[in-house]
Amino acid sequence: NAGVTQTPKFQVLKTGQSMTLQCAQDMNHNSMYWYRQDPGMGLRLIYYSASEGTTDKGEVPNGYNVSRLNKREFSLRLESAAPSQTSVYFCASGKTGTSFLNEQFFGPGTRLTVL
Amino acid sequence: GIQVEQSPPDLILQEGANSTLRCNFSDSVNNLQWFHQNPWGQLINLFYIPSGTKQNGRLSATTVATERYSLLYISSSQTTDSGVYFCAVQDSGGSNYKLTFGKGTLLTVNP
């Protein structure tokens, strides 16, 4: 049981390049999330997927797109990277059951630098 | 949107000391989680605690939902407790899926 996995761990891009961050979870959770973490800002929600086949914007969606490929996988795409997107990106999945409402579990993060 | 404030922002302890971290939130919540971000950046789940009290080893947490605060207690601290502690809440009146994070408490435990 690997939990939430993310690839790559590190990435350096030039301004204008594109890339896709991959996320997968093996906990059979319905909801998945992408956050970014910047110094002094805590974590902020970029996009989320409440269930397979749905996606919605979070607090800071501009410059990003997402795809919920299936129940396990949720990818984040930067179409034209900008220096302001330099950040650490975390993927999470959410557990909901009789005793839990959306308890979220996080992957190890991707450290992205845009030059 | 809901506001989350954590205090203190920084805390330095000697190994073996006890500490209390506080999280205040501005509206009613149906999810509150405490996380530890270790020096390698990994976010580790500590507690899911929208109300009541839980204990796990040297750590315990209490949430008083009616008064809109939560406390995380660390007893007999160890150097491995160092890192940033985040409180995150889900607004019961808003989106069913968004966690709002506080800015964290940076804990340093010296040997």
CSV table of C-alpha atoms in Angstrom, one decimal:
chain,number,residue,atom,x,y,z
A,1,ASN,CA,0.0,0.0,0.0
A,2,ALA,CA,2.0,3.0,-1.3
A,3,GLY,CA,-0.7,5.6,-0.4
A,4,VAL,CA,-0.3,8.7,-2.6
A,5,THR,CA,2.6,8.8,-5.1
A,6,GLN,CA,3.8,11.7,-7.2
A,7,THR,CA,6.2,12.0,-10.1
A,8,PRO,CA,8.5,13.6,-10.7
A,9,LYS,CA,10.1,14.6,-7.3
A,10,PHE,CA,12.0,17.6,-8.8
A,11,GLN,CA,11.7,19.5,-12.1
A,12,VAL,CA,13.3,22.6,-13.6
A,13,LEU,CA,11.5,24.3,-16.5
A,14,LYS,CA,12.2,27.3,-18.6
A,15,THR,CA,9.5,30.0,-18.9
A,16,GLY,CA,7.0,28.9,-21.5
A,17,GLN,CA,7.6,25.2,-21.3
A,18,SER,CA,4.9,22.8,-20.5
A,19,MET,CA,4.8,19.7,-18.2
A,20,THR,CA,2.4,17.4,-16.5
A,21,LEU,CA,2.7,16.3,-12.8
A,22,GLN,CA,1.4,12.9,-12.2
A,23,CYS,CA,-0.4,11.6,-9.0
A,24,ALA,CA,-1.8,8.2,-8.1
A,25,GLN,CA,-3.5,6.8,-5.0
A,26,ASP,CA,-4.1,3.2,-4.1
A,27,MET,CA,-6.5,3.8,-1.2
A,28,ASN,CA,-9.7,3.7,-3.2
A,29,HIS,CA,-10.6,7.2,-2.3
A,30,ASN,CA,-13.1,9.1,-4.4
A,31,SER,CA,-11.8,12.6,-4.0
A,32,MET,CA,-8.3,13.9,-5.1
A,33,TYR,CA,-6.7,17.4,-4.8
A,34,TRP,CA,-3.8,19.5,-6.0
A,35,TYR,CA,-2.2,22.1,-3.7
A,36,ARG,CA,0.7,24.4,-4.0
A,37,GLN,CA,2.9,25.4,-1.1
A,38,ASP,CA,4.8,28.7,-1.1
A,39,PRO,CA,6.9,30.1,1.7
A,40,GLY,CA,4.8,31.8,4.4
A,41,MET,CA,1.5,30.9,2.6
A,42,GLY,CA,0.6,27.5,3.9
A,43,LEU,CA,-1.0,25.2,1.3
A,44,ARG,CA,-3.5,26.5,-1.3
A,45,LEU,CA,-5.9,24.5,-3.3
A,46,ILE,CA,-5.4,24.6,-7.1
A,47,TYR,CA,-8.0,22.1,-8.4
A,48,TYR,CA,-9.9,19.2,-6.9
A,49,SER,CA,-11.9,16.2,-8.2
A,50,ALA,CA,-14.8,15.1,-6.0
A,51,SER,CA,-15.2,11.9,-7.9
A,52,GLU,CA,-14.1,10.2,-11.1
A,53,GLY,CA,-15.2,12.2,-14.0
A,54,THR,CA,-15.5,15.6,-12.2
A,55,THR,CA,-13.1,18.4,-11.6
A,56,ASP,CA,-13.5,21.9,-10.0
A,57,LYS,CA,-11.4,25.0,-9.5
A,58,GLY,CA,-9.9,25.8,-6.1
A,59,GLU,CA,-8.4,29.0,-4.8
A,60,VAL,CA,-5.6,29.5,-7.4
A,61,PRO,CA,-6.5,27.7,-10.7
A,62,ASN,CA,-5.1,30.2,-13.2
A,63,GLY,CA,-2.4,28.7,-15.4
A,64,TYR,CA,-3.2,25.1,-14.6
A,65,ASN,CA,-5.4,22.3,-16.0
A,66,VAL,CA,-6.2,18.9,-14.5
A,67,SER,CA,-7.4,15.5,-15.7
A,68,ARG,CA,-9.0,12.8,-13.6
A,69,LEU,CA,-7.9,9.9,-15.7
A,70,ASN,CA,-9.6,7.3,-13.6
A,71,LYS,CA,-10.3,6.7,-9.9
A,72,ARG,CA,-6.6,6.3,-9.1
A,73,GLU,CA,-5.0,9.0,-11.1
A,74,PHE,CA,-5.2,12.8,-11.1
A,75,SER,CA,-2.8,14.9,-13.2
A,76,LEU,CA,-1.9,18.6,-13.1
A,77,ARG,CA,-0.7,20.3,-16.3
A,78,LEU,CA,1.2,23.6,-16.7
A,79,GLU,CA,0.6,24.6,-20.4
A,80,SER,CA,3.1,27.6,-20.4
A,81,ALA,CA,5.1,27.7,-17.2
A,82,ALA,CA,5.8,31.1,-15.5
A,83,PRO,CA,8.3,31.9,-12.7
A,84,SER,CA,5.3,32.6,-10.5
A,85,GLN,CA,4.5,28.9,-10.7
A,86,THR,CA,7.8,28.0,-8.9
A,87,SER,CA,6.5,26.1,-5.9
A,88,VAL,CA,6.1,22.8,-4.2
A,89,TYR,CA,3.1,20.9,-5.5
A,90,PHE,CA,1.3,18.3,-3.4
A,91,CYS,CA,-1.4,15.9,-4.4
A,92,ALA,CA,-3.8,14.5,-1.9
A,93,SER,CA,-6.7,12.1,-1.7
A,94,GLY,CA,-9.7,12.2,0.6
A,95,LYS,CA,-11.2,9.5,2.7
A,96,THR,CA,-14.9,9.7,3.5
A,97,GLY,CA,-16.8,7.1,5.5
A,98,THR,CA,-19.0,6.7,8.6
A,99,SER,CA,-16.4,8.2,10.9
A,100,PHE,CA,-14.5,10.4,8.5
A,101,LEU,CA,-15.5,13.3,6.3
A,102,ASN,CA,-12.8,14.0,3.7
A,103,GLU,CA,-9.8,13.1,5.8
A,104,GLN,CA,-7.0,14.0,3.4
A,105,PHE,CA,-3.7,12.2,2.8
A,106,PHE,CA,-0.8,13.8,1.0
A,107,GLY,CA,1.8,12.6,-1.4
A,108,PRO,CA,5.6,13.5,-1.1
A,109,GLY,CA,5.4,16.6,-3.3
A,110,THR,CA,7.0,17.8,-6.5
A,111,ARG,CA,9.5,20.7,-6.2
A,112,LEU,CA,9.2,22.8,-9.4
A,113,THR,CA,11.4,25.6,-10.4
A,114,VAL,CA,10.6,27.8,-13.4
A,115,LEU,CA,13.5,29.9,-14.7
B,1,GLY,CA,-13.9,32.4,3.5
B,2,ILE,CA,-12.9,30.7,6.7
B,3,GLN,CA,-9.8,32.1,8.5
B,4,VAL,CA,-7.3,29.8,10.3
B,5,GLU,CA,-4.8,31.3,12.7
B,6,GLN,CA,-2.1,29.3,14.4
B,7,SER,CA,0.1,30.3,17.3
B,8,PRO,CA,2.8,30.6,18.1
B,9,PRO,CA,4.4,31.0,14.7
B,10,ASP,CA,7.8,29.8,16.0
B,11,LEU,CA,8.7,27.7,19.0
B,12,ILE,CA,12.1,26.5,20.3
B,13,LEU,CA,12.3,23.8,22.9
B,14,GLN,CA,14.9,21.7,24.6
B,15,GLU,CA,14.5,17.9,24.3
B,16,GLY,CA,12.1,16.6,26.9
B,17,ALA,CA,10.0,19.7,27.2
B,18,ASN,CA,6.2,19.9,26.6
B,19,SER,CA,4.4,22.3,24.3
B,20,THR,CA,1.0,23.4,23.3
B,21,LEU,CA,0.1,24.6,19.8
B,22,ARG,CA,-3.1,26.4,19.1
B,23,CYS,CA,-5.4,26.7,16.1
B,24,ASN,CA,-8.2,29.2,16.0
B,25,PHE,CA,-10.8,29.2,13.2
B,26,SER,CA,-13.4,31.7,12.3
B,27,ASP,CA,-16.5,29.6,11.4
B,28,SER,CA,-18.0,26.2,12.1
B,29,VAL,CA,-16.1,23.2,10.7
B,30,ASN,CA,-16.9,19.6,9.9
B,31,ASN,CA,-13.3,18.5,9.4
B,32,LEU,CA,-10.1,19.5,11.3
B,33,GLN,CA,-6.8,17.9,10.7
B,34,TRP,CA,-3.3,18.4,12.2
B,35,PHE,CA,-0.3,17.7,10.1
B,36,HIS,CA,3.4,17.5,10.7
B,37,GLN,CA,5.7,18.6,7.9
B,38,ASN,CA,9.1,17.1,8.5
B,39,PRO,CA,12.4,18.7,7.5
B,40,TRP,CA,12.2,16.7,4.2
B,41,GLY,CA,8.9,18.3,3.3
B,42,GLN,CA,6.7,15.3,3.8
B,43,LEU,CA,3.2,16.0,5.2
B,44,ILE,CA,2.3,13.5,7.9
B,45,ASN,CA,-1.2,13.1,9.2
B,46,LEU,CA,-1.4,13.4,13.0
B,47,PHE,CA,-5.0,13.7,13.8
B,48,TYR,CA,-8.4,13.9,12.2
B,49,ILE,CA,-10.3,15.7,15.0
B,50,PRO,CA,-13.4,17.9,14.1
B,51,SER,CA,-14.4,17.6,17.8
B,52,GLY,CA,-13.3,16.0,21.0
B,53,THR,CA,-10.0,14.6,22.2
B,54,LYS,CA,-7.6,12.1,20.8
B,55,GLN,CA,-4.2,10.7,21.9
B,56,ASN,CA,-1.5,9.0,20.0
B,57,GLY,CA,1.6,8.3,22.0
B,58,ARG,CA,3.2,11.5,23.1
B,59,LEU,CA,0.8,13.6,21.1
B,60,SER,CA,-2.7,14.5,21.8
B,61,ALA,CA,-5.2,16.9,20.4
B,62,THR,CA,-8.4,18.6,21.6
B,63,THR,CA,-11.0,20.5,19.4
B,64,VAL,CA,-13.7,22.6,21.1
B,65,ALA,CA,-15.8,23.2,18.0
B,66,THR,CA,-18.3,25.5,19.8
B,67,GLU,CA,-15.5,27.8,20.8
B,68,ARG,CA,-13.7,27.4,17.4
B,69,TYR,CA,-10.3,26.3,18.5
B,70,SER,CA,-8.1,23.2,18.6
B,71,LEU,CA,-5.0,22.5,20.6
B,72,LEU,CA,-2.1,20.1,19.8
B,73,TYR,CA,-0.1,18.9,22.8
B,74,ILE,CA,3.4,17.5,22.4
B,75,SER,CA,4.9,15.9,25.6
B,76,SER,CA,8.5,14.9,26.2
B,77,SER,CA,9.5,16.4,22.9
B,78,GLN,CA,12.3,14.8,20.8
B,79,THR,CA,14.5,16.2,18.1
B,80,THR,CA,12.5,14.2,15.5
B,81,ASP,CA,9.4,16.3,16.4
B,82,SER,CA,11.1,19.3,14.7
B,83,GLY,CA,9.3,20.7,11.7
B,84,VAL,CA,6.2,22.7,10.9
B,85,TYR,CA,2.8,21.8,12.3
B,86,PHE,CA,-0.2,22.7,10.3
B,87,CYS,CA,-3.9,22.9,11.2
B,88,ALA,CA,-6.4,22.6,8.3
B,89,VAL,CA,-10.1,22.9,8.4
B,90,GLN,CA,-13.1,22.3,6.2
B,91,ASP,CA,-15.8,24.9,6.4
B,92,SER,CA,-19.1,23.2,7.2
B,93,GLY,CA,-21.0,26.0,5.3
B,94,GLY,CA,-18.8,26.1,2.2
B,95,SER,CA,-17.3,23.6,-0.2
B,96,ASN,CA,-17.5,20.0,0.9
B,97,TYR,CA,-14.0,19.4,-0.3
B,98,LYS,CA,-11.7,22.3,0.4
B,99,LEU,CA,-9.2,22.3,3.3
B,100,THR,CA,-8.0,25.7,4.4
B,101,PHE,CA,-4.6,25.6,6.0
B,102,GLY,CA,-3.1,27.9,8.7
B,103,LYS,CA,0.4,29.2,8.1
B,104,GLY,CA,1.8,26.7,10.6
B,105,THR,CA,4.0,26.6,13.7
B,106,LEU,CA,7.7,26.0,13.2
B,107,LEU,CA,8.9,23.8,16.0
B,108,THR,CA,12.6,23.4,16.7
B,109,VAL,CA,13.6,20.8,19.3
B,110,ASN,CA,17.3,21.1,20.4
B,111,PRO,CA,19.2,18.2,21.9
